[in-house]
Amino acid sequence: MRIIHAKDYDDMSRKAANIISAQVILKSDATLGLATGTTPIGAYKQLIKWYEKGDVDFSEVHTYNLDEYRGLTHDDVQSYHYFMHENFFDHINIDPDNVHVPDGSNPDADAACAAYDKIVKDAGYVDLQLLGIGRNGHIGFNEPDAAFSKGTHMVDLTESTIKANSRLFEHEEDVPRQAYTMGVQTIMHARMILVAASGADKAEAVYDMIYGPVTPQVPASILQLHTNCVVVADEAALAKCPR
Ligand code: PGA
């Protein structure tokens, strides 16, 4: 793993955006695995600015999001589909046909997950996968478990994830209890992985991801086995790691 030290959230966001834009400049039809959550918003904002300046062109890029809540339609303001359009896609020149998010509106979990797996596999997996990390070490919605997951599957969200995500909902009861997520094996197929982390509440998970044993109890720890994984984290998130 390569660790890139950032000063704070803004610095982390710029550094992450630089790596993503370099990928798109190097390969105009790059396939990007994208993430939702608070962490990548700053990077998306930076990429939008560079797009507006004419520095980066997304017209041939294809994107594949990690996960989606089960039971929300695409236009639900809480869906990750909506989030991605609001925070990124609506502000760049990506072709809407090139955007992929698991279909949370399909209640048939097996069909929805198999369809998404096929889409990602047929694309040859992604060139660059952007990941946030959960306070419990989750990646996508792959929560701590007895084994690493493989393909796209339905998960029951843990109490800690429901609590963490409830800040974006009016009431905690409104947070969906299930989601469809890319599996750990699918994530590991990415040719490059970029983990972004910011804030003291991620310090423990970041330490465990980089220095802890590789265990499905800390899903992000599997990234130690990836041959091209870069972690961009700010001082607070790296506080428990040796300099
Ligand atoms: P966050 O979520 O970016 O909102 O902290 C990250 C994650 O849970 O993967």
GROMACS .gro file of C-alpha atoms and ligand atoms in nm:
model
  252
    1MET     CA    1   0.000   0.000   0.000
    2ARG     CA    2   0.123   0.348  -0.074
    3ILE     CA    3   0.024   0.609   0.187
    4ILE     CA    4  -0.013   0.971   0.079
    5HIS     CA    5  -0.028   1.218   0.367
    6ALA     CA    6  -0.268   1.509   0.326
    7LYS     CA    7  -0.302   1.801   0.562
    8ASP     CA    8  -0.678   1.819   0.592
    9TYR     CA    9  -1.000   1.734   0.408
   10ASP     CA   10  -0.944   1.988   0.129
   11ASP     CA   11  -0.588   1.873   0.068
   12MET     CA   12  -0.700   1.509   0.066
   13SER     CA   13  -0.976   1.596  -0.179
   14ARG     CA   14  -0.737   1.772  -0.418
   15LYS     CA   15  -0.487   1.488  -0.405
   16ALA     CA   16  -0.757   1.226  -0.469
   17ALA     CA   17  -0.901   1.434  -0.754
   18ASN     CA   18  -0.552   1.469  -0.905
   19ILE     CA   19  -0.511   1.091  -0.916
   20ILE     CA   20  -0.857   1.041  -1.070
   21SER     CA   21  -0.805   1.312  -1.329
   22ALA     CA   22  -0.462   1.168  -1.417
   23GLN     CA   23  -0.631   0.834  -1.484
   24VAL     CA   24  -0.884   0.999  -1.717
   25ILE     CA   25  -0.614   1.201  -1.895
   26LEU     CA   26  -0.400   0.889  -1.943
   27LYS     CA   27  -0.697   0.686  -2.071
   28SER     CA   28  -0.987   0.891  -2.204
   29ASP     CA   29  -1.227   0.593  -2.194
   30ALA     CA   30  -1.127   0.491  -1.840
   31THR     CA   31  -1.363   0.288  -1.626
   32LEU     CA   32  -1.402   0.440  -1.281
   33GLY     CA   33  -1.548   0.271  -0.975
   34LEU     CA   34  -1.705   0.546  -0.767
   35ALA     CA   35  -1.817   0.589  -0.409
   36THR     CA   36  -2.074   0.791  -0.221
   37GLY     CA   37  -2.057   0.937   0.131
   38THR     CA   38  -1.908   1.255   0.271
   39THR     CA   39  -1.547   1.164   0.192
   40PRO     CA   40  -1.549   1.189  -0.192
   41ILE     CA   41  -1.765   1.502  -0.221
   42GLY     CA   42  -1.462   1.736  -0.211
   43ALA     CA   43  -1.283   1.533  -0.479
   44TYR     CA   44  -1.593   1.543  -0.700
   45LYS     CA   45  -1.616   1.923  -0.651
   46GLN     CA   46  -1.251   1.959  -0.755
   47LEU     CA   47  -1.300   1.740  -1.063
   48ILE     CA   48  -1.603   1.952  -1.162
   49LYS     CA   49  -1.385   2.266  -1.138
   50TRP     CA   50  -1.117   2.113  -1.360
   51TYR     CA   51  -1.385   1.998  -1.605
   52GLU     CA   52  -1.523   2.353  -1.620
   53LYS     CA   53  -1.171   2.485  -1.689
   54GLY     CA   54  -1.137   2.237  -1.974
   55ASP     CA   55  -0.864   2.035  -1.803
   56VAL     CA   56  -1.045   1.701  -1.792
   57ASP     CA   57  -1.300   1.544  -2.025
   58PHE     CA   58  -1.544   1.275  -1.910
   59SER     CA   59  -1.722   1.217  -2.241
   60GLU     CA   60  -1.579   0.867  -2.288
   61VAL     CA   61  -1.556   0.767  -1.922
   62HIS     CA   62  -1.773   0.485  -1.783
   63THR     CA   63  -1.855   0.473  -1.412
   64TYR     CA   64  -1.964   0.190  -1.181
   65ASN     CA   65  -2.080   0.279  -0.833
   66LEU     CA   66  -2.012   0.055  -0.539
   67ASP     CA   67  -2.351   0.028  -0.381
   68GLU     CA   68  -2.711   0.140  -0.347
   69TYR     CA   69  -2.980   0.121  -0.082
   70ARG     CA   70  -3.239  -0.148  -0.148
   71GLY     CA   71  -3.592  -0.017  -0.190
   72LEU     CA   72  -3.517   0.336  -0.313
   73THR     CA   73  -3.604   0.452  -0.664
   74HIS     CA   74  -3.344   0.636  -0.874
   75ASP     CA   75  -3.510   0.972  -0.815
   76ASP     CA   76  -3.537   0.927  -0.437
   77VAL     CA   77  -3.324   1.206  -0.289
   78GLN     CA   78  -3.170   0.955  -0.045
   79SER     CA   79  -3.064   0.712  -0.318
   80TYR     CA   80  -2.699   0.691  -0.417
   81HIS     CA   81  -2.812   0.726  -0.778
   82TYR     CA   82  -2.949   1.069  -0.689
   83PHE     CA   83  -2.641   1.154  -0.482
   84MET     CA   84  -2.405   1.084  -0.771
   85HIS     CA   85  -2.604   1.300  -1.012
   86GLU     CA   86  -2.640   1.582  -0.761
   87ASN     CA   87  -2.274   1.583  -0.655
   88PHE     CA   88  -2.097   1.489  -0.977
   89PHE     CA   89  -2.262   1.360  -1.294
   90ASP     CA   90  -2.500   1.654  -1.352
   91HIS     CA   91  -2.201   1.890  -1.357
   92ILE     CA   92  -1.969   1.713  -1.601
   93ASN     CA   93  -1.997   1.592  -1.960
   94ILE     CA   94  -2.042   1.222  -1.882
   95ASP     CA   95  -2.281   1.031  -2.110
   96PRO     CA   96  -2.576   0.923  -1.887
   97ASP     CA   97  -2.569   0.585  -2.065
   98ASN     CA   98  -2.217   0.532  -1.928
   99VAL     CA   99  -2.325   0.568  -1.565
  100HIS     CA  100  -2.396   0.252  -1.363
  101VAL     CA  101  -2.534   0.213  -1.011
  102PRO     CA  102  -2.685  -0.107  -0.867
  103ASP     CA  103  -3.063  -0.100  -0.915
  104GLY     CA  104  -3.199  -0.049  -0.563
  105SER     CA  105  -3.552  -0.018  -0.701
  106ASN     CA  106  -3.550  -0.387  -0.798
  107PRO     CA  107  -3.678  -0.579  -0.492
  108ASP     CA  108  -3.551  -0.906  -0.643
  109ALA     CA  109  -3.207  -0.905  -0.479
  110ASP     CA  110  -3.070  -1.204  -0.672
  111ALA     CA  111  -3.171  -1.055  -1.008
  112ALA     CA  112  -3.051  -0.704  -0.924
  113CYS     CA  113  -2.712  -0.828  -0.799
  114ALA     CA  114  -2.656  -1.074  -1.085
  115ALA     CA  115  -2.739  -0.802  -1.338
  116TYR     CA  116  -2.490  -0.562  -1.179
  117ASP     CA  117  -2.219  -0.825  -1.159
  118LYS     CA  118  -2.261  -0.890  -1.529
  119ILE     CA  119  -2.234  -0.521  -1.611
  120VAL     CA  120  -1.909  -0.481  -1.415
  121LYS     CA  121  -1.761  -0.805  -1.543
  122ASP     CA  122  -1.854  -0.732  -1.907
  123ALA     CA  123  -1.678  -0.397  -1.868
  124GLY     CA  124  -1.361  -0.589  -1.775
  125TYR     CA  125  -1.376  -0.448  -1.420
  126VAL     CA  126  -1.255  -0.096  -1.346
  127ASP     CA  127  -0.928   0.084  -1.404
  128LEU     CA  128  -0.955   0.282  -1.083
  129GLN     CA  129  -1.176   0.217  -0.783
  130LEU     CA  130  -1.233   0.505  -0.540
  131LEU     CA  131  -1.323   0.390  -0.187
  132GLY     CA  132  -1.418   0.553   0.139
  133ILE     CA  133  -1.377   0.352   0.456
  134GLY     CA  134  -1.638   0.302   0.726
  135ARG     CA  135  -1.566   0.354   1.094
  136ASN     CA  136  -1.591  -0.024   1.129
  137GLY     CA  137  -1.354  -0.083   0.836
  138HIS     CA  138  -1.625  -0.152   0.579
  139ILE     CA  139  -1.571  -0.088   0.208
  140GLY     CA  140  -1.878  -0.031  -0.004
  141PHE     CA  141  -2.140  -0.189   0.220
  142ASN     CA  142  -1.921  -0.491   0.292
  143GLU     CA  143  -1.956  -0.496   0.668
  144PRO     CA  144  -1.735  -0.691   0.913
  145ASP     CA  145  -1.821  -1.057   0.862
  146ALA     CA  146  -1.694  -1.412   0.905
  147ALA     CA  147  -1.572  -1.426   0.542
  148PHE     CA  148  -1.485  -1.188   0.259
  149SER     CA  149  -1.770  -1.146   0.010
  150LYS     CA  150  -1.733  -1.218  -0.360
  151GLY     CA  151  -1.972  -1.064  -0.613
  152THR     CA  152  -2.253  -0.812  -0.579
  153HIS     CA  153  -2.489  -0.915  -0.300
  154MET     CA  154  -2.754  -0.789  -0.062
  155VAL     CA  155  -2.646  -0.691   0.287
  156ASP     CA  156  -2.820  -0.605   0.612
  157LEU     CA  157  -2.660  -0.285   0.734
  158THR     CA  158  -2.504  -0.293   1.080
  159GLU     CA  159  -2.634  -0.070   1.357
  160SER     CA  160  -2.313   0.138   1.345
  161THR     CA  161  -2.353   0.202   0.971
  162ILE     CA  162  -2.723   0.288   1.011
  163LYS     CA  163  -2.627   0.532   1.286
  164ALA     CA  164  -2.343   0.685   1.082
  165ASN     CA  165  -2.567   0.727   0.776
  166SER     CA  166  -2.864   0.860   0.971
  167ARG     CA  167  -2.707   1.208   0.970
  168LEU     CA  168  -2.823   1.236   0.610
  169PHE     CA  169  -3.183   1.138   0.688
  170GLU     CA  170  -3.451   1.320   0.887
  171HIS     CA  171  -3.503   1.026   1.124
  172GLU     CA  172  -3.284   0.724   1.196
  173GLU     CA  173  -3.586   0.501   1.117
  174ASP     CA  174  -3.579   0.636   0.760
  175VAL     CA  175  -3.236   0.482   0.686
  176PRO     CA  176  -3.293   0.173   0.468
  177ARG     CA  177  -3.188  -0.146   0.645
  178GLN     CA  178  -3.058  -0.324   0.337
  179ALA     CA  179  -2.836  -0.244   0.043
  180TYR     CA  180  -2.688  -0.400  -0.270
  181THR     CA  181  -2.310  -0.376  -0.281
  182MET     CA  182  -2.022  -0.484  -0.500
  183GLY     CA  183  -1.842  -0.767  -0.324
  184VAL     CA  184  -1.487  -0.754  -0.193
  185GLN     CA  185  -1.367  -0.981  -0.472
  186THR     CA  186  -1.515  -0.747  -0.733
  187ILE     CA  187  -1.347  -0.450  -0.567
  188MET     CA  188  -1.013  -0.637  -0.567
  189HIS     CA  189  -1.041  -0.681  -0.947
  190ALA     CA  190  -0.986  -0.305  -0.992
  191ARG     CA  191  -0.649  -0.235  -1.150
  192MET     CA  192  -0.589   0.049  -0.907
  193ILE     CA  193  -0.758   0.124  -0.576
  194LEU     CA  194  -0.767   0.470  -0.421
  195VAL     CA  195  -0.886   0.485  -0.060
  196ALA     CA  196  -0.971   0.831   0.071
  197ALA     CA  197  -1.007   0.897   0.442
  198SER     CA  198  -1.047   1.207   0.654
  199GLY     CA  199  -1.111   1.279   1.019
  200ALA     CA  200  -1.027   1.140   1.361
  201ASP     CA  201  -1.328   0.907   1.361
  202LYS     CA  202  -1.156   0.708   1.081
  203ALA     CA  203  -0.816   0.679   1.255
  204GLU     CA  204  -0.877   0.337   1.407
  205ALA     CA  205  -1.016   0.190   1.084
  206VAL     CA  206  -0.731   0.340   0.881
  207TYR     CA  207  -0.472   0.191   1.118
  208ASP     CA  208  -0.640  -0.151   1.106
  209MET     CA  209  -0.667  -0.135   0.726
  210ILE     CA  210  -0.294  -0.067   0.683
  211TYR     CA  211  -0.130  -0.239   0.979
  212GLY     CA  212  -0.382  -0.486   1.121
  213PRO     CA  213  -0.419  -0.851   1.028
  214VAL     CA  214  -0.597  -0.923   0.700
  215THR     CA  215  -0.935  -1.028   0.830
  216PRO     CA  216  -1.297  -1.011   0.713
  217GLN     CA  217  -1.367  -0.847   1.050
  218VAL     CA  218  -1.197  -0.541   0.891
  219PRO     CA  219  -1.301  -0.570   0.526
  220ALA     CA  220  -1.062  -0.291   0.416
  221SER     CA  221  -0.764  -0.494   0.546
  222ILE     CA  222  -0.783  -0.713   0.231
  223LEU     CA  223  -0.650  -0.411   0.040
  224GLN     CA  224  -0.305  -0.494   0.185
  225LEU     CA  225  -0.303  -0.779  -0.068
  226HIS     CA  226  -0.379  -0.555  -0.367
  227THR     CA  227  -0.075  -0.477  -0.581
  228ASN     CA  228  -0.175  -0.119  -0.661
  229CYS     CA  229  -0.354   0.038  -0.367
  230VAL     CA  230  -0.303   0.401  -0.269
  231VAL     CA  231  -0.439   0.553   0.052
  232VAL     CA  232  -0.485   0.930   0.061
  233ALA     CA  233  -0.563   1.036   0.415
  234ASP     CA  234  -0.540   1.350   0.622
  235GLU     CA  235  -0.349   1.399   0.946
  236ALA     CA  236  -0.646   1.321   1.168
  237ALA     CA  237  -0.722   0.995   0.987
  238LEU     CA  238  -0.354   0.896   1.003
  239ALA     CA  239  -0.311   0.994   1.368
  240LYS     CA  240  -0.270   0.634   1.488
  241CYS     CA  241  -0.028   0.536   1.210
  242PRO     CA  242   0.350   0.565   1.237
  243ARG     CA  243   0.479   0.853   1.025
  244PGA     P1  244  -1.823   0.862   0.468
  244PGA     O1  245  -1.852   0.709   0.449
  244PGA     O2  246  -1.743   0.904   0.352
  244PGA     O3  247  -1.959   0.927   0.469
  244PGA     O4  248  -1.750   0.876   0.598
  244PGA     C1  249  -1.749   0.624   0.409
  244PGA     C2  250  -1.799   0.483   0.412
  244PGA     O5  251  -1.881   0.451   0.498
  244PGA     O6  252  -1.756   0.403   0.328
   0.00000   0.00000   0.00000
